[in-house]
Coordinates of C-alpha atoms and ligand atoms in Angstrom, one line a residue:
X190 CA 113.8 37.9 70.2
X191 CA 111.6 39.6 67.4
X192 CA 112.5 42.9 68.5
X193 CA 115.7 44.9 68.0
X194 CA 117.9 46.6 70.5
X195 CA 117.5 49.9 70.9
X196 CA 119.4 52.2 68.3
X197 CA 122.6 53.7 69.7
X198 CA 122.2 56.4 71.6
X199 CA 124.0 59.4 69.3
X200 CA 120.9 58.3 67.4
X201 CA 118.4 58.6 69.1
X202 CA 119.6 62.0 70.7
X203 CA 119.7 62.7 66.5
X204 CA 116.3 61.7 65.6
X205 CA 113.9 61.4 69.1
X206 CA 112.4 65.2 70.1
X207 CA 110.6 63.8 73.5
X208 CA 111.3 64.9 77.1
X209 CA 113.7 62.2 77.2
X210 CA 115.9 63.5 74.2
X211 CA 115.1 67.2 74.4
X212 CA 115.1 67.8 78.2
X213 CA 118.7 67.6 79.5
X214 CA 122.2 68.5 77.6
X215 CA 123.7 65.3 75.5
X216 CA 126.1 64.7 78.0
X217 CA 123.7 63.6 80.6
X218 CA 122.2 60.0 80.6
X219 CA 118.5 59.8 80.6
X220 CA 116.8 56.7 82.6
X221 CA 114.0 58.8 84.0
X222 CA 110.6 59.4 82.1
X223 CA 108.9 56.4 81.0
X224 CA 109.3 56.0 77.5
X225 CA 111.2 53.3 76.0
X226 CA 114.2 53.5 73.8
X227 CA 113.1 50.6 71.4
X228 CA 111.4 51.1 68.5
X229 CA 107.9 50.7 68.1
X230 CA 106.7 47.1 66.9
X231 CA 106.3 46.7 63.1
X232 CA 102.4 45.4 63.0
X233 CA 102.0 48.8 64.6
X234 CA 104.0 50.5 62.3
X235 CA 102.1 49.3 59.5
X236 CA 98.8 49.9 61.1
X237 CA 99.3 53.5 61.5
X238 CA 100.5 53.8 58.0
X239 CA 97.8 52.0 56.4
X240 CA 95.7 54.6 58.5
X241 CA 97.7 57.7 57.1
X242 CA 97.2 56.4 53.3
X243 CA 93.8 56.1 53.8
X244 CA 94.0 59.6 54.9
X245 CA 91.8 57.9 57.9
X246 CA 92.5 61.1 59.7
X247 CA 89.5 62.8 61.3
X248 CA 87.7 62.5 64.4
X249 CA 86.1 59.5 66.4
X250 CA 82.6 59.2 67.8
X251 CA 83.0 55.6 69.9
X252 CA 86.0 53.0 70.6
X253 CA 84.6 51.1 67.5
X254 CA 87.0 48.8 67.1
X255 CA 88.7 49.1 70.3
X256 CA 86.7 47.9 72.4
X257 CA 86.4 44.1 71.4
X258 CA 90.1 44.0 70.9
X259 CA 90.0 45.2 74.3
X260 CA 87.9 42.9 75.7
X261 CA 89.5 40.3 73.8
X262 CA 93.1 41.1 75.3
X263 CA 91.5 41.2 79.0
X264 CA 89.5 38.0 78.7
X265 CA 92.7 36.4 77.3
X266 CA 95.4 38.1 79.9
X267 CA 93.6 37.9 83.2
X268 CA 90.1 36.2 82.7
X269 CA 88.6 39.5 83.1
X270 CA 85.6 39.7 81.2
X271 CA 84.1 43.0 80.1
X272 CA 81.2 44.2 78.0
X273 CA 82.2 45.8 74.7
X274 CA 79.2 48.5 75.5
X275 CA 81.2 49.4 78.8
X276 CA 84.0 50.8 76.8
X277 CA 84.6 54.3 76.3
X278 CA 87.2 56.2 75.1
X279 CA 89.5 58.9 76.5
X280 CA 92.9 61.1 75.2
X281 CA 94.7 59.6 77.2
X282 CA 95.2 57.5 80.6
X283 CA 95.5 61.2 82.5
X284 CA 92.5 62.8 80.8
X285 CA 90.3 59.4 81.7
X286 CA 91.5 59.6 85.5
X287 CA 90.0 63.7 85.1
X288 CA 87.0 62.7 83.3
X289 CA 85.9 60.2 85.7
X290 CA 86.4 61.4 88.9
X291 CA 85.2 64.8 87.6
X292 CA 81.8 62.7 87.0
X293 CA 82.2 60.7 90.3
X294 CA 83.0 63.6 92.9
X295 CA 80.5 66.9 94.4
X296 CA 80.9 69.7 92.4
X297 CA 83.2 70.7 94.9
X298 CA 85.7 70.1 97.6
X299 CA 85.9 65.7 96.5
X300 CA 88.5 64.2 98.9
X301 CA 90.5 61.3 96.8
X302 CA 92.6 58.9 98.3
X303 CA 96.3 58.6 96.7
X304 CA 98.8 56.4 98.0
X305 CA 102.5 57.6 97.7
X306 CA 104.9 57.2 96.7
X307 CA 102.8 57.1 93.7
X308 CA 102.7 58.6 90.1
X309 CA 103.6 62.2 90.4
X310 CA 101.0 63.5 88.0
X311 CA 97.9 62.0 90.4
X312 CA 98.1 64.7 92.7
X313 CA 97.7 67.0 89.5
X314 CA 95.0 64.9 88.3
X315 CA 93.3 65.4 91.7
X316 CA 93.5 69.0 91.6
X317 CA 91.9 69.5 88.0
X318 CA 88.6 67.5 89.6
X319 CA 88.6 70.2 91.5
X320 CA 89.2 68.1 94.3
X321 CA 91.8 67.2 97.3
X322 CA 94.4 64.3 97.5
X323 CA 94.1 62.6 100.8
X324 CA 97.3 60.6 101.2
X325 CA 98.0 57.0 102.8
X326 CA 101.6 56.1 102.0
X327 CA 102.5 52.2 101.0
X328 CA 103.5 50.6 103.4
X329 CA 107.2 50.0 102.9
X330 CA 108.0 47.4 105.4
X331 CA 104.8 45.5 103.7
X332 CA 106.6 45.3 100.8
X333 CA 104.9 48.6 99.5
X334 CA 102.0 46.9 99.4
X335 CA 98.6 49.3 100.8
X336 CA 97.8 50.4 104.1
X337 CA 94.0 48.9 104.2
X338 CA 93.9 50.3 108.4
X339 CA 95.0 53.8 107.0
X340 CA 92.4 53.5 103.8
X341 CA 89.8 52.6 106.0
X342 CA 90.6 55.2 108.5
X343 CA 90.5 58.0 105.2
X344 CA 87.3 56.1 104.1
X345 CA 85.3 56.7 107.1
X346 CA 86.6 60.6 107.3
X347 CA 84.8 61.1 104.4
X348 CA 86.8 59.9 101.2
X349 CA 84.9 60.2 97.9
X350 CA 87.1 58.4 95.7
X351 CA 90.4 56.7 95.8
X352 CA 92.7 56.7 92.6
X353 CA 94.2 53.0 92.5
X354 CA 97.8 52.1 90.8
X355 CA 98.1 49.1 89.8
X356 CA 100.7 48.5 88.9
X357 CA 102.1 50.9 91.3
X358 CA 104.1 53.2 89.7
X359 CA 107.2 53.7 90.9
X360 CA 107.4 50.3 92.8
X361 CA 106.1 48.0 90.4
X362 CA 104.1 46.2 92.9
X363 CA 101.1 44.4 91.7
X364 CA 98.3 44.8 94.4
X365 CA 98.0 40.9 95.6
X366 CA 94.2 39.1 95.4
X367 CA 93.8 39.7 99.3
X368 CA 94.5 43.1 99.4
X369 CA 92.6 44.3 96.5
X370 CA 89.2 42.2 98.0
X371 CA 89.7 44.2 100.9
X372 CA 90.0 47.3 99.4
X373 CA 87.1 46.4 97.3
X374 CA 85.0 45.7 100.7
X375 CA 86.0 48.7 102.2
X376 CA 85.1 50.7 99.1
X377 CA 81.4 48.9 98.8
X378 CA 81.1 49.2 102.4
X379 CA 81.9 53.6 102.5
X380 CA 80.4 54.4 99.5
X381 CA 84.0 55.5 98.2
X382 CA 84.1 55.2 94.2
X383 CA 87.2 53.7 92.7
X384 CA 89.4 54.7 89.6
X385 CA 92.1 52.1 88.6
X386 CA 94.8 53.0 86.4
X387 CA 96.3 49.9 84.9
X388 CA 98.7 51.5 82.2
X389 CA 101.4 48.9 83.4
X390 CA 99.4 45.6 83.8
X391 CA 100.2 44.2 80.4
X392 CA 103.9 44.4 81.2
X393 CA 104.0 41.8 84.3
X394 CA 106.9 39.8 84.9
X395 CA 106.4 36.1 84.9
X396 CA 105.9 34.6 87.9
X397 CA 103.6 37.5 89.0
X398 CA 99.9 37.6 88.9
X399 CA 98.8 40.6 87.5
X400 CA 94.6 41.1 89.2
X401 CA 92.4 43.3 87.0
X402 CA 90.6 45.7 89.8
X403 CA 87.2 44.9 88.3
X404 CA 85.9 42.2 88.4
X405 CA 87.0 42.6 91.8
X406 CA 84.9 45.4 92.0
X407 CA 81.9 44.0 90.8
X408 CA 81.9 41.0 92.9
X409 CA 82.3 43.1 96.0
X410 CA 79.5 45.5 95.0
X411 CA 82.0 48.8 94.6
X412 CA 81.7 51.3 92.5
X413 CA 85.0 51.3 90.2
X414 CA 86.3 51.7 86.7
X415 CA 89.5 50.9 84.9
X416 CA 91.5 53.5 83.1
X417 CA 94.1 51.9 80.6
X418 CA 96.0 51.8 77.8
X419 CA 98.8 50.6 74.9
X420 CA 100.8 53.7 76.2
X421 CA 103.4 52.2 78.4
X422 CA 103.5 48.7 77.3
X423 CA 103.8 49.2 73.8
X424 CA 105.3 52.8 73.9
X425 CA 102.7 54.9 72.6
X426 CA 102.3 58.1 74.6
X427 CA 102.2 60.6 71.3
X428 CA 99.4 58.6 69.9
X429 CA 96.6 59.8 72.6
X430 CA 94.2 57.1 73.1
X431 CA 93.1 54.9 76.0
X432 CA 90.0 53.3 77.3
X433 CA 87.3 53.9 80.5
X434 CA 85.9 50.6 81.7
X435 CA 83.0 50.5 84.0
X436 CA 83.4 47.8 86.3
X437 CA 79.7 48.1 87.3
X438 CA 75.9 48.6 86.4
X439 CA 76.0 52.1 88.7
X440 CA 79.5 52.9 87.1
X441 CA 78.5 51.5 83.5
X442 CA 75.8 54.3 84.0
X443 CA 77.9 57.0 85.4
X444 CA 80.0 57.1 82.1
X445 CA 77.4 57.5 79.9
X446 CA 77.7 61.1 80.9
X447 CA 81.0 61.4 80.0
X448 CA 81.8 64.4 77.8
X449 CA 80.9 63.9 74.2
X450 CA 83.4 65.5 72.9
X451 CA 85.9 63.6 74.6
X452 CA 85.8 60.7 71.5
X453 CA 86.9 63.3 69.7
X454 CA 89.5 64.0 71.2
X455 CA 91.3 60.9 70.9
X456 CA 93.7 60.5 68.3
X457 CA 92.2 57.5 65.8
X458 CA 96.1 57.1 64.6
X459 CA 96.1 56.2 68.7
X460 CA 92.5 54.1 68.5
X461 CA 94.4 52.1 65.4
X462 CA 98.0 51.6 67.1
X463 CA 96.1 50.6 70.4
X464 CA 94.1 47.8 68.2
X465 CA 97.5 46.7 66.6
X466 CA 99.4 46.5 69.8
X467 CA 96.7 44.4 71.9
X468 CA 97.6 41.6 69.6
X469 CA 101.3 41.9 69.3
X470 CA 101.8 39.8 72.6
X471 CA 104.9 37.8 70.9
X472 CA 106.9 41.3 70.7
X473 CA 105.5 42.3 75.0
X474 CA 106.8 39.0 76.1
X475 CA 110.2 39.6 74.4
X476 CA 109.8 42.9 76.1
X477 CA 109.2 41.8 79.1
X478 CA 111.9 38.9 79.1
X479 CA 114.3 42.0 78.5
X480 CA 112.7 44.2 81.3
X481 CA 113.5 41.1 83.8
X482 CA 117.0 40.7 82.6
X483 CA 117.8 44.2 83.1
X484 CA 116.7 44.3 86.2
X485 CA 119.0 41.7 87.4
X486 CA 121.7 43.0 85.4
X487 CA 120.7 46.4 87.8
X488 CA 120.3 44.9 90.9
X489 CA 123.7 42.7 90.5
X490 CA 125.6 46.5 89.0
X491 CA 124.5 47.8 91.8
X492 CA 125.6 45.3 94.1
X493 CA 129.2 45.1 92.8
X494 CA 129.6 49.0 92.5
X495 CA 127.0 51.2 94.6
X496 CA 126.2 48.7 97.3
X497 CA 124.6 51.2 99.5
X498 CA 121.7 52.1 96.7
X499 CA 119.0 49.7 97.4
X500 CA 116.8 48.2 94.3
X501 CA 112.8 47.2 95.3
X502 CA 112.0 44.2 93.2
X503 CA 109.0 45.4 90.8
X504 CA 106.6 42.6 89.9
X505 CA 105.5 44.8 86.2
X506 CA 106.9 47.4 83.9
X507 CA 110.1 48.6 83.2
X508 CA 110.6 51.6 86.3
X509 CA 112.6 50.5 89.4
X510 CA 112.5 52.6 92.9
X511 CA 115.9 52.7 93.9
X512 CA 116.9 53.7 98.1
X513 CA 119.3 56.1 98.2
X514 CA 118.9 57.0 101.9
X515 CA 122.2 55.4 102.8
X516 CA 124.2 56.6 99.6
X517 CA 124.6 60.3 101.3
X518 CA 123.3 62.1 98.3
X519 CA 120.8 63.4 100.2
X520 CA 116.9 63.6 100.1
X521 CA 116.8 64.6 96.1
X522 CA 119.4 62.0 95.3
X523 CA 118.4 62.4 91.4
X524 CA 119.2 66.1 91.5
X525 CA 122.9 65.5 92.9
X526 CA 123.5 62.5 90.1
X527 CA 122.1 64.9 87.3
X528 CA 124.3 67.4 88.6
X529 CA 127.4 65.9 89.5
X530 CA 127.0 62.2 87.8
X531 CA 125.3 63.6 84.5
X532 CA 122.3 61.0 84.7
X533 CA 118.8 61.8 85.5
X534 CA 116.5 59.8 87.2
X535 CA 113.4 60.7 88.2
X536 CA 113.3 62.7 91.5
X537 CA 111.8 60.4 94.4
X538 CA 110.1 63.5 96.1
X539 CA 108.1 64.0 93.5
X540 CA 106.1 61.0 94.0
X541 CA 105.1 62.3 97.1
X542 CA 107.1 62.6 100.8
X543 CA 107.4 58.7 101.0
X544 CA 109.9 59.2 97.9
X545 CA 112.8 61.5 99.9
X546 CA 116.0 60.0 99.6
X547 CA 114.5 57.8 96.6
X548 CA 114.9 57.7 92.6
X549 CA 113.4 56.1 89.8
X550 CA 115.3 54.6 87.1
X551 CA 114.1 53.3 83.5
X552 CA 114.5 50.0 82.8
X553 CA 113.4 50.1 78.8
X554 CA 116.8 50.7 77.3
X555 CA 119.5 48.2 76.2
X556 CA 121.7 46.3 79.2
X557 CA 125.0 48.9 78.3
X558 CA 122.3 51.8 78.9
X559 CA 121.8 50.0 82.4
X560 CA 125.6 49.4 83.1
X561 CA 126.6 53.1 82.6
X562 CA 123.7 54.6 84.4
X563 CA 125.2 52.5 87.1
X564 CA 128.7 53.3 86.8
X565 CA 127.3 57.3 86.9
X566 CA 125.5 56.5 90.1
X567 CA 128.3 55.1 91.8
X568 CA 130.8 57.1 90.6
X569 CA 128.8 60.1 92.2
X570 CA 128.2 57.9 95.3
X571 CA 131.7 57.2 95.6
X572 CA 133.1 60.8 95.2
X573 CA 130.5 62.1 97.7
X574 CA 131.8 59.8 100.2
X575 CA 134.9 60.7 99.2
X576 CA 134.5 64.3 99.9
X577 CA 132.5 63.9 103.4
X578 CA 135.4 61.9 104.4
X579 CA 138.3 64.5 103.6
X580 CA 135.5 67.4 104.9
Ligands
LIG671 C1 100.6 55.0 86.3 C2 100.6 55.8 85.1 N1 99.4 56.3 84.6 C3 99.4 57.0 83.5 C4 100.5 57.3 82.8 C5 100.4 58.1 81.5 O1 99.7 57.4 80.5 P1 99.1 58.3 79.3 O2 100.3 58.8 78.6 O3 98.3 57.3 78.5 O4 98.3 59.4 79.9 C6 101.7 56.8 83.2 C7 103.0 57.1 82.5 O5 104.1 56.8 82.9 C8 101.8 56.0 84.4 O6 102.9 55.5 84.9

């Protein structure tokens, strides 16, 4: 392993100010927002410094830099190969969804297509384009994986745009070859202009084929671009940069009318880190060896101790979707455990009405973090049951 466990917890309680610190008393447990509790890699480390001394700290006009090392970490990941020229940048992975669909959509009244359960802040995403999330849950007993009869169905009502996770976040389900060609078809065939957030591609689990949207896209003749970044797989949410990638001639167009000011207002610390990450691939795949393992360790925890709470095997990233809907906690099972078992997990219903009776857990922590989050979960299972029986 090159990298570290994570420091102890008193630590980084001490030193951390994020959400995942700051939001809930010491006392409570938190495997809910996704950041990790590693540290971040050293080559980035240094990067950023070295960026600092040169007091390199004012404003951006293009990806510069970015945007070969980009195309150079596609090309080598998933074959996927992109023109430098259709790179642009963005603040962040949110801020590039906005942009683009705000570019993409009428002026007013855009329907997008969201699948749930799905990323809570998409439905916010849709509202600040001024637009209106049309939903078509996963299908669960498909193995999450999309409803194509439902996205046709939305398609044909009129859908503007559809806002793609992939990696879905909270499952962790990487969209297979045959569903995302028919998605693609269905997309070139209504017109209906694509936006594919790929934040959690670079952290697939071996064995798992992560497919880039794109070139996808361009072979089926649909509309699309790809909104990514280092954020998730390296850690680097404070650092506010990511990249918009036309799949497309019509698309590579469209985003030459993105905002101007939007370079700007990307953090070049970010544009630098994001440079240094896409080549620290030894440090992701230790990462993601440890991500695999501590899912196991979950799933097997779980098993011996809170049998009834049912893990769905992710294929990327570092977020599992537990099933709580036979552990009688209810339909905001993360509420009752925050409450009663002093961890906190995301809230299921956030991530749209597919997630009642569901929780998401973080995975990016050391194993012990994992073993105790467990033993909170089933101890609250336990003395729920506990109670209905004596009630
Ligand atoms: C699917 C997805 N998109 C976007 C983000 C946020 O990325 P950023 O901080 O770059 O906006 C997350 C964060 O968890 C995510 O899971």
């Amino acid at each position: 392993m090159s990298f570290a466990p994570a420091r102890p917890l008193e630590q980084l309680y001490a030193t951390r100010s994020s959400i995942k610190w700051r939001r809930y008393p010491a006392d409570v447990l938190p495997v809910f927002v996704a950041e990790m509790d590693f540290d971040v890699e050293p080559a980035i480390l240094e990067r950023v410094a070295q960026t600092l001394q040169h007091s390199d700290t004012g404003y951006l006009d293009s990806a510069g830099p970015l945007a070969p090392a980009f195309a150079d970490f596609a090309r080598a990941s998933w074959g996927w190969d992109v023109d430098p020229a259709d790179i642009h940048l963005a603040t962040d992975v949110t801020v590039g969804v906005v942009e683009a669909l705000r570019l993409a959509l009428p002026a007013e009244g855009g329907r997008v297509v969201l699948t749930p359960p799905v990323y809570p802040p998409f439905f916010e995403m849709v509202e600040e384009a001024d637009a209106i999330a049309v939903t078509v849950p996963l299908l669960e007993d498909h193995d999450w994986s999309l409803d194509l009869a439902g996205i046709e169905a939305a398609f044909s009502a009129g859908a503007d745009a559809m806002l793609l996770c992939n990696p879905q976040n909270p499952t962790g389900r990487c969209h297979s070859s045959e569903t995302l060609q028919a998605l693609a078809a269905l997309a070139s065939r209504y017109g209906v202009f694509v936006v594919s957030d790929e934040v959690h591609a670079p952290l697939a689990h071996p064995g798992t084929r992560f497919l880039p949207f794109a070139p996808i896209a361009r072979e089926a003749g649909c509309r699309a671009v790809t909104v990514t970044s280092a954020s998730k797989a390296w850690n680097l949410a404070a650092l506010k940069c990511a990249v918009i990638v036309a799949a497309d001639e019509w698309s590579a167009s469209l985003l030459t009318a993105l905002p101007q000011e939007l370079a700007a207002r990307t953090s070049i610390l970010g544009l630098h880190a994001n440079v240094a990450a896409l080549s620290c691939v030894g440090w992701r795949d230790d990462l993601v060896g440890l991500l695999v393992e501590n899912y196991r360790l979950l799933e097997a925890e779980l098993a011996a101790h809170a049998p009834s709470v049912r893990p769905v095997r992710p294929d990327a990233g570092y977020l599992a979707w537990l099933d709580f809907r036979d552990a009688g906690l209810g339909d905001d099972p993360a509420a009752v455990l925050i409450e009663e078992g002093r961890v906190a997990l995301n809230s299921g219903l956030a991530f749209g009405e597919p997630g009642r009776g569901f929780a998401r857990i973080n995975l990016a922590c050391n194993p012990s973090t994992v073993i105790e989050a467990v033993r909170r979960i089933a101890a609250t299972v336990s003395a729920r049951s506990t109670a209905a029986l004596a009630g």
